[in-house]
């Protein structure tokens, strides 16, 4: 019987890229953390997260908000002296959390991502009025009002459609993405 994959192997397997070095090549230099514009909002720095993945500290990695706070700017990936795709590892960690339902309930990111994916699978297009409820209620009253006002103005000017758009040949589209992501009930 094949050996069970370790957590670090599972995360590595979820990194779809053909480029970049293995996560095990990390030398813990801290360049990724030093260059990250979002590090102050993270529970664990990118350097620590990569170290924790390599140490198979699965629960600690999944309990950290780090990958959900990552802005996907790729600064870390570009600057890593070991040529590790750290941003790709952040995506892989998010995929693992989503597919295994291991994310913390107080995070906005997983709900937003799930709603986004469902919207895309159903219609082939993103639609902001469906996405907005996943994060807008976390705003203060003033920001909430400004968001609603801005969205209403854009809708009146035709920048946001009143009804959700839907692409032609949606079944073909779904058949295509079925090969990439688990579709669950969305088929
Ligand atoms: S920049 Fe690369 S080698 Fe340095 S700590 Fe980050 S992942 Fe590891
Ligand atoms: S890709 Fe994410 S982790 Fe890397 S520097 Fe940008 S925000 Fe930080």
PDB file of C-alpha atoms and ligand atoms in Angstrom:
ATOM      1  CA  UNK A   1       0.000   0.000   0.000  1.00  0.00           C
ATOM      2  CA  UNK A   2       1.280   3.471  -0.873  1.00  0.00           C
ATOM      3  CA  UNK A   3       2.476   5.646   2.014  1.00  0.00           C
ATOM      4  CA  UNK A   4       0.110   8.406   3.100  1.00  0.00           C
ATOM      5  CA  UNK A   5       1.258  11.791   1.871  1.00  0.00           C
ATOM      6  CA  UNK A   6       2.560  14.237   4.440  1.00  0.00           C
ATOM      7  CA  UNK A   7       0.942  17.657   4.725  1.00  0.00           C
ATOM      8  CA  UNK A   8       3.924  19.332   3.044  1.00  0.00           C
ATOM      9  CA  UNK A   9       3.695  16.858   0.153  1.00  0.00           C
ATOM     10  CA  UNK A  10      -0.020  17.562  -0.229  1.00  0.00           C
ATOM     11  CA  UNK A  11       0.583  21.318  -0.341  1.00  0.00           C
ATOM     12  CA  UNK A  12       3.410  20.821  -2.857  1.00  0.00           C
ATOM     13  CA  UNK A  13       1.121  18.713  -5.021  1.00  0.00           C
ATOM     14  CA  UNK A  14      -1.479  21.474  -4.977  1.00  0.00           C
ATOM     15  CA  UNK A  15       1.013  23.952  -6.433  1.00  0.00           C
ATOM     16  CA  UNK A  16       0.073  23.679 -10.068  1.00  0.00           C
ATOM     17  CA  UNK A  17       3.140  25.399 -11.442  1.00  0.00           C
ATOM     18  CA  UNK A  18       5.895  23.677 -13.358  1.00  0.00           C
ATOM     19  CA  UNK A  19       8.395  26.335 -12.311  1.00  0.00           C
ATOM     20  CA  UNK A  20       9.812  27.209  -8.920  1.00  0.00           C
ATOM     21  CA  UNK A  21      11.856  25.176  -6.464  1.00  0.00           C
ATOM     22  CA  UNK A  22      10.462  22.700  -3.939  1.00  0.00           C
ATOM     23  CA  UNK A  23       9.346  24.262  -0.654  1.00  0.00           C
ATOM     24  CA  UNK A  24      11.995  22.157   1.086  1.00  0.00           C
ATOM     25  CA  UNK A  25      14.638  24.389  -0.510  1.00  0.00           C
ATOM     26  CA  UNK A  26      13.659  27.270   1.770  1.00  0.00           C
ATOM     27  CA  UNK A  27      16.687  28.582   3.659  1.00  0.00           C
ATOM     28  CA  UNK A  28      14.560  30.676   6.053  1.00  0.00           C
ATOM     29  CA  UNK A  29      16.288  33.881   4.970  1.00  0.00           C
ATOM     30  CA  UNK A  30      13.189  36.016   5.600  1.00  0.00           C
ATOM     31  CA  UNK A  31      13.305  37.907   2.289  1.00  0.00           C
ATOM     32  CA  UNK A  32       9.660  36.983   1.639  1.00  0.00           C
ATOM     33  CA  UNK A  33       8.527  38.395   4.984  1.00  0.00           C
ATOM     34  CA  UNK A  34      10.649  41.504   4.550  1.00  0.00           C
ATOM     35  CA  UNK A  35       9.165  42.252   1.145  1.00  0.00           C
ATOM     36  CA  UNK A  36       5.518  41.373   1.916  1.00  0.00           C
ATOM     37  CA  UNK A  37       3.178  44.407   1.982  1.00  0.00           C
ATOM     38  CA  UNK A  38       0.552  42.488   3.960  1.00  0.00           C
ATOM     39  CA  UNK A  39       2.788  40.956   6.618  1.00  0.00           C
ATOM     40  CA  UNK A  40       1.554  43.177   9.447  1.00  0.00           C
ATOM     41  CA  UNK A  41      -1.937  41.698   9.082  1.00  0.00           C
ATOM     42  CA  UNK A  42      -0.747  38.075   9.102  1.00  0.00           C
ATOM     43  CA  UNK A  43      -0.780  35.718  12.103  1.00  0.00           C
ATOM     44  CA  UNK A  44       2.392  34.109  10.753  1.00  0.00           C
ATOM     45  CA  UNK A  45       4.876  35.680   8.367  1.00  0.00           C
ATOM     46  CA  UNK A  46       5.411  34.066   4.945  1.00  0.00           C
ATOM     47  CA  UNK A  47       8.824  32.803   6.097  1.00  0.00           C
ATOM     48  CA  UNK A  48       7.284  31.135   9.141  1.00  0.00           C
ATOM     49  CA  UNK A  49       4.414  29.689   7.123  1.00  0.00           C
ATOM     50  CA  UNK A  50       6.787  28.024   4.651  1.00  0.00           C
ATOM     51  CA  UNK A  51       8.798  26.675   7.594  1.00  0.00           C
ATOM     52  CA  UNK A  52       5.620  25.396   9.250  1.00  0.00           C
ATOM     53  CA  UNK A  53       4.497  23.661   6.044  1.00  0.00           C
ATOM     54  CA  UNK A  54       7.892  21.999   5.747  1.00  0.00           C
ATOM     55  CA  UNK A  55       7.595  20.869   9.361  1.00  0.00           C
ATOM     56  CA  UNK A  56       4.137  19.399   8.612  1.00  0.00           C
ATOM     57  CA  UNK A  57       2.519  21.623  11.245  1.00  0.00           C
ATOM     58  CA  UNK A  58      -0.799  21.241   9.489  1.00  0.00           C
ATOM     59  CA  UNK A  59      -3.124  22.601  12.182  1.00  0.00           C
ATOM     60  CA  UNK A  60      -0.940  25.654  12.836  1.00  0.00           C
ATOM     61  CA  UNK A  61      -0.747  26.417   9.112  1.00  0.00           C
ATOM     62  CA  UNK A  62      -4.484  26.061   8.598  1.00  0.00           C
ATOM     63  CA  UNK A  63      -5.348  28.086  11.707  1.00  0.00           C
ATOM     64  CA  UNK A  64      -3.200  30.995  10.533  1.00  0.00           C
ATOM     65  CA  UNK A  65      -4.855  33.725   8.476  1.00  0.00           C
ATOM     66  CA  UNK A  66      -1.658  34.191   6.445  1.00  0.00           C
ATOM     67  CA  UNK A  67      -2.667  32.662   3.123  1.00  0.00           C
ATOM     68  CA  UNK A  68      -6.051  34.430   3.249  1.00  0.00           C
ATOM     69  CA  UNK A  69      -4.454  37.796   3.927  1.00  0.00           C
ATOM     70  CA  UNK A  70      -1.933  37.309   1.079  1.00  0.00           C
ATOM     71  CA  UNK A  71      -2.646  39.865  -1.644  1.00  0.00           C
ATOM     72  CA  UNK A  72      -1.070  37.724  -4.395  1.00  0.00           C
ATOM     73  CA  UNK A  73       1.313  40.512  -5.332  1.00  0.00           C
ATOM     74  CA  UNK A  74       4.128  37.977  -6.018  1.00  0.00           C
ATOM     75  CA  UNK A  75       6.842  40.235  -4.563  1.00  0.00           C
ATOM     76  CA  UNK A  76       8.020  37.345  -2.402  1.00  0.00           C
ATOM     77  CA  UNK A  77       8.097  34.890  -5.308  1.00  0.00           C
ATOM     78  CA  UNK A  78      10.130  37.256  -7.463  1.00  0.00           C
ATOM     79  CA  UNK A  79      12.650  37.980  -4.703  1.00  0.00           C
ATOM     80  CA  UNK A  80      13.087  34.558  -3.097  1.00  0.00           C
ATOM     81  CA  UNK A  81      16.778  33.570  -3.450  1.00  0.00           C
ATOM     82  CA  UNK A  82      15.766  29.890  -3.425  1.00  0.00           C
ATOM     83  CA  UNK A  83      13.321  30.514  -6.305  1.00  0.00           C
ATOM     84  CA  UNK A  84      10.334  29.217  -4.354  1.00  0.00           C
ATOM     85  CA  UNK A  85       6.889  30.274  -5.552  1.00  0.00           C
ATOM     86  CA  UNK A  86       5.673  31.478  -2.157  1.00  0.00           C
ATOM     87  CA  UNK A  87       2.540  33.073  -3.609  1.00  0.00           C
ATOM     88  CA  UNK A  88       1.782  29.711  -5.225  1.00  0.00           C
ATOM     89  CA  UNK A  89       2.169  28.046  -1.825  1.00  0.00           C
ATOM     90  CA  UNK A  90      -0.359  30.543  -0.419  1.00  0.00           C
ATOM     91  CA  UNK A  91      -2.840  29.521  -3.127  1.00  0.00           C
ATOM     92  CA  UNK A  92      -2.127  25.842  -2.485  1.00  0.00           C
ATOM     93  CA  UNK A  93      -2.806  26.306   1.226  1.00  0.00           C
ATOM     94  CA  UNK A  94      -6.087  28.063   0.430  1.00  0.00           C
ATOM     95  CA  UNK A  95      -7.083  25.263  -1.943  1.00  0.00           C
ATOM     96  CA  UNK A  96      -6.310  22.694   0.732  1.00  0.00           C
ATOM     97  CA  UNK A  97      -8.430  24.616   3.267  1.00  0.00           C
ATOM     98  CA  UNK A  98     -11.342  25.015   0.874  1.00  0.00           C
ATOM     99  CA  UNK A  99     -11.381  21.444  -0.383  1.00  0.00           C
ATOM    100  CA  UNK A 100     -10.988  19.953   3.080  1.00  0.00           C
ATOM    101  CA  UNK A 101     -13.223  22.557   4.794  1.00  0.00           C
ATOM    102  CA  UNK A 102     -10.564  23.255   7.384  1.00  0.00           C
ATOM    103  CA  UNK A 103     -10.715  27.043   7.472  1.00  0.00           C
ATOM    104  CA  UNK A 104     -11.637  29.116  10.457  1.00  0.00           C
ATOM    105  CA  UNK A 105     -15.236  30.436  10.539  1.00  0.00           C
ATOM    106  CA  UNK A 106     -14.234  34.019  11.258  1.00  0.00           C
ATOM    107  CA  UNK A 107     -12.381  34.472   7.957  1.00  0.00           C
ATOM    108  CA  UNK A 108     -13.984  36.407   5.089  1.00  0.00           C
ATOM    109  CA  UNK A 109     -11.681  34.931   2.426  1.00  0.00           C
ATOM    110  CA  UNK A 110     -13.038  31.362   2.290  1.00  0.00           C
ATOM    111  CA  UNK A 111     -16.676  32.482   2.080  1.00  0.00           C
ATOM    112  CA  UNK A 112     -15.775  35.048  -0.577  1.00  0.00           C
ATOM    113  CA  UNK A 113     -13.790  32.468  -2.582  1.00  0.00           C
ATOM    114  CA  UNK A 114     -16.535  29.873  -2.354  1.00  0.00           C
ATOM    115  CA  UNK A 115     -19.212  32.360  -3.419  1.00  0.00           C
ATOM    116  CA  UNK A 116     -16.984  33.566  -6.253  1.00  0.00           C
ATOM    117  CA  UNK A 117     -16.400  30.015  -7.506  1.00  0.00           C
ATOM    118  CA  UNK A 118     -20.097  29.144  -7.331  1.00  0.00           C
ATOM    119  CA  UNK A 119     -20.983  32.297  -9.257  1.00  0.00           C
ATOM    120  CA  UNK A 120     -18.407  31.504 -11.936  1.00  0.00           C
ATOM    121  CA  UNK A 121     -19.500  27.868 -12.240  1.00  0.00           C
ATOM    122  CA  UNK A 122     -23.184  28.797 -12.467  1.00  0.00           C
ATOM    123  CA  UNK A 123     -22.909  31.649 -14.942  1.00  0.00           C
ATOM    124  CA  UNK A 124     -19.353  31.832 -16.273  1.00  0.00           C
ATOM    125  CA  UNK A 125     -19.088  35.418 -15.013  1.00  0.00           C
ATOM    126  CA  UNK A 126     -18.397  37.229 -11.787  1.00  0.00           C
ATOM    127  CA  UNK A 127     -21.302  39.314 -10.440  1.00  0.00           C
ATOM    128  CA  UNK A 128     -20.490  41.844  -7.721  1.00  0.00           C
ATOM    129  CA  UNK A 129     -23.964  42.119  -6.100  1.00  0.00           C
ATOM    130  CA  UNK A 130     -23.770  38.402  -5.213  1.00  0.00           C
ATOM    131  CA  UNK A 131     -20.213  38.691  -3.903  1.00  0.00           C
ATOM    132  CA  UNK A 132     -20.721  41.854  -1.855  1.00  0.00           C
ATOM    133  CA  UNK A 133     -22.699  40.304   1.054  1.00  0.00           C
ATOM    134  CA  UNK A 134     -19.719  38.048   1.862  1.00  0.00           C
ATOM    135  CA  UNK A 135     -17.688  41.040   3.046  1.00  0.00           C
ATOM    136  CA  UNK A 136     -19.745  44.219   3.064  1.00  0.00           C
ATOM    137  CA  UNK A 137     -21.345  43.647   6.487  1.00  0.00           C
ATOM    138  CA  UNK A 138     -17.899  43.642   8.049  1.00  0.00           C
ATOM    139  CA  UNK A 139     -17.509  47.311   7.141  1.00  0.00           C
ATOM    140  CA  UNK A 140     -18.383  50.207   9.410  1.00  0.00           C
ATOM    141  CA  UNK A 141     -21.656  52.055   8.730  1.00  0.00           C
ATOM    142  CA  UNK A 142     -19.947  54.835   6.739  1.00  0.00           C
ATOM    143  CA  UNK A 143     -18.002  52.430   4.481  1.00  0.00           C
ATOM    144  CA  UNK A 144     -21.103  50.274   4.042  1.00  0.00           C
ATOM    145  CA  UNK A 145     -23.108  53.307   2.893  1.00  0.00           C
ATOM    146  CA  UNK A 146     -20.336  54.408   0.515  1.00  0.00           C
ATOM    147  CA  UNK A 147     -20.106  50.924  -1.004  1.00  0.00           C
ATOM    148  CA  UNK A 148     -23.861  50.715  -1.546  1.00  0.00           C
ATOM    149  CA  UNK A 149     -23.954  54.241  -2.983  1.00  0.00           C
ATOM    150  CA  UNK A 150     -21.038  53.503  -5.319  1.00  0.00           C
ATOM    151  CA  UNK A 151     -22.582  50.236  -6.500  1.00  0.00           C
ATOM    152  CA  UNK A 152     -25.949  51.908  -7.113  1.00  0.00           C
ATOM    153  CA  UNK A 153     -24.319  54.650  -9.185  1.00  0.00           C
ATOM    154  CA  UNK A 154     -22.430  52.087 -11.254  1.00  0.00           C
ATOM    155  CA  UNK A 155     -25.608  50.093 -11.793  1.00  0.00           C
ATOM    156  CA  UNK A 156     -27.469  53.203 -12.962  1.00  0.00           C
ATOM    157  CA  UNK A 157     -24.644  53.950 -15.399  1.00  0.00           C
ATOM    158  CA  UNK A 158     -24.718  50.379 -16.686  1.00  0.00           C
ATOM    159  CA  UNK A 159     -21.294  49.482 -15.278  1.00  0.00           C
ATOM    160  CA  UNK A 160     -22.816  46.717 -13.139  1.00  0.00           C
ATOM    161  CA  UNK A 161     -25.626  44.709 -14.773  1.00  0.00           C
ATOM    162  CA  UNK A 162     -28.955  44.575 -12.918  1.00  0.00           C
ATOM    163  CA  UNK A 163     -29.301  40.834 -13.550  1.00  0.00           C
ATOM    164  CA  UNK A 164     -26.425  38.319 -13.303  1.00  0.00           C
ATOM    165  CA  UNK A 165     -24.796  37.810 -16.725  1.00  0.00           C
ATOM    166  CA  UNK A 166     -24.455  34.305 -18.134  1.00  0.00           C
ATOM    167  CA  UNK A 167     -22.127  33.160 -20.873  1.00  0.00           C
ATOM    168  CA  UNK A 168     -23.245  31.106 -23.871  1.00  0.00           C
ATOM    169  CA  UNK A 169     -22.508  27.368 -23.907  1.00  0.00           C
ATOM    170  CA  UNK A 170     -22.216  27.202 -20.107  1.00  0.00           C
ATOM    171  CA  UNK A 171     -22.177  23.376 -20.207  1.00  0.00           C
ATOM    172  CA  UNK A 172     -18.996  23.391 -22.293  1.00  0.00           C
ATOM    173  CA  UNK A 173     -17.446  25.795 -19.823  1.00  0.00           C
ATOM    174  CA  UNK A 174     -18.367  23.555 -16.891  1.00  0.00           C
ATOM    175  CA  UNK A 175     -16.986  20.489 -18.638  1.00  0.00           C
ATOM    176  CA  UNK A 176     -13.722  22.349 -19.104  1.00  0.00           C
ATOM    177  CA  UNK A 177     -13.298  23.465 -15.491  1.00  0.00           C
ATOM    178  CA  UNK A 178     -14.419  20.094 -14.113  1.00  0.00           C
ATOM    179  CA  UNK A 179     -10.949  18.887 -15.072  1.00  0.00           C
ATOM    180  CA  UNK A 180      -9.317  21.489 -12.844  1.00  0.00           C
ATOM    181  CA  UNK A 181     -11.442  21.886  -9.718  1.00  0.00           C
ATOM    182  CA  UNK A 182     -13.812  19.730  -7.680  1.00  0.00           C
ATOM    183  CA  UNK A 183     -17.306  20.933  -8.653  1.00  0.00           C
ATOM    184  CA  UNK A 184     -19.360  19.245  -5.934  1.00  0.00           C
ATOM    185  CA  UNK A 185     -23.037  20.211  -6.176  1.00  0.00           C
ATOM    186  CA  UNK A 186     -22.426  22.856  -8.788  1.00  0.00           C
ATOM    187  CA  UNK A 187     -22.610  20.548 -11.795  1.00  0.00           C
TER     188      UNK A 187
HETATM  189  S1  LIG B   1      12.492  34.213   0.641  1.00  0.00           S
HETATM  190 FE1  LIG B   1      12.448  32.041  -0.023  1.00  0.00          FE
HETATM  191  S2  LIG B   1      14.205  31.063   0.991  1.00  0.00           S
HETATM  192 FE2  LIG B   1      13.831  33.030   2.034  1.00  0.00          FE
HETATM  193  S3  LIG B   1      12.491  32.488   3.781  1.00  0.00           S
HETATM  194 FE3  LIG B   1      11.169  33.100   2.077  1.00  0.00          FE
HETATM  195  S4  LIG B   1      10.663  31.162   1.035  1.00  0.00           S
HETATM  196 FE4  LIG B   1      12.441  30.762   2.324  1.00  0.00          FE
HETATM  197  S1  LIG B   2       2.329  37.314  -2.692  1.00  0.00           S
HETATM  198 FE1  LIG B   2       1.329  37.348  -0.657  1.00  0.00          FE
HETATM  199  S2  LIG B   2       2.876  36.598   0.763  1.00  0.00           S
HETATM  200 FE2  LIG B   2       3.953  37.195  -1.129  1.00  0.00          FE
HETATM  201  S3  LIG B   2       4.604  39.313  -0.787  1.00  0.00           S
HETATM  202 FE3  LIG B   2       2.627  39.410  -1.841  1.00  0.00          FE
HETATM  203  S4  LIG B   2       1.087  39.542  -0.180  1.00  0.00           S
HETATM  204 FE4  LIG B   2       3.021  38.838   0.760  1.00  0.00          FE
END
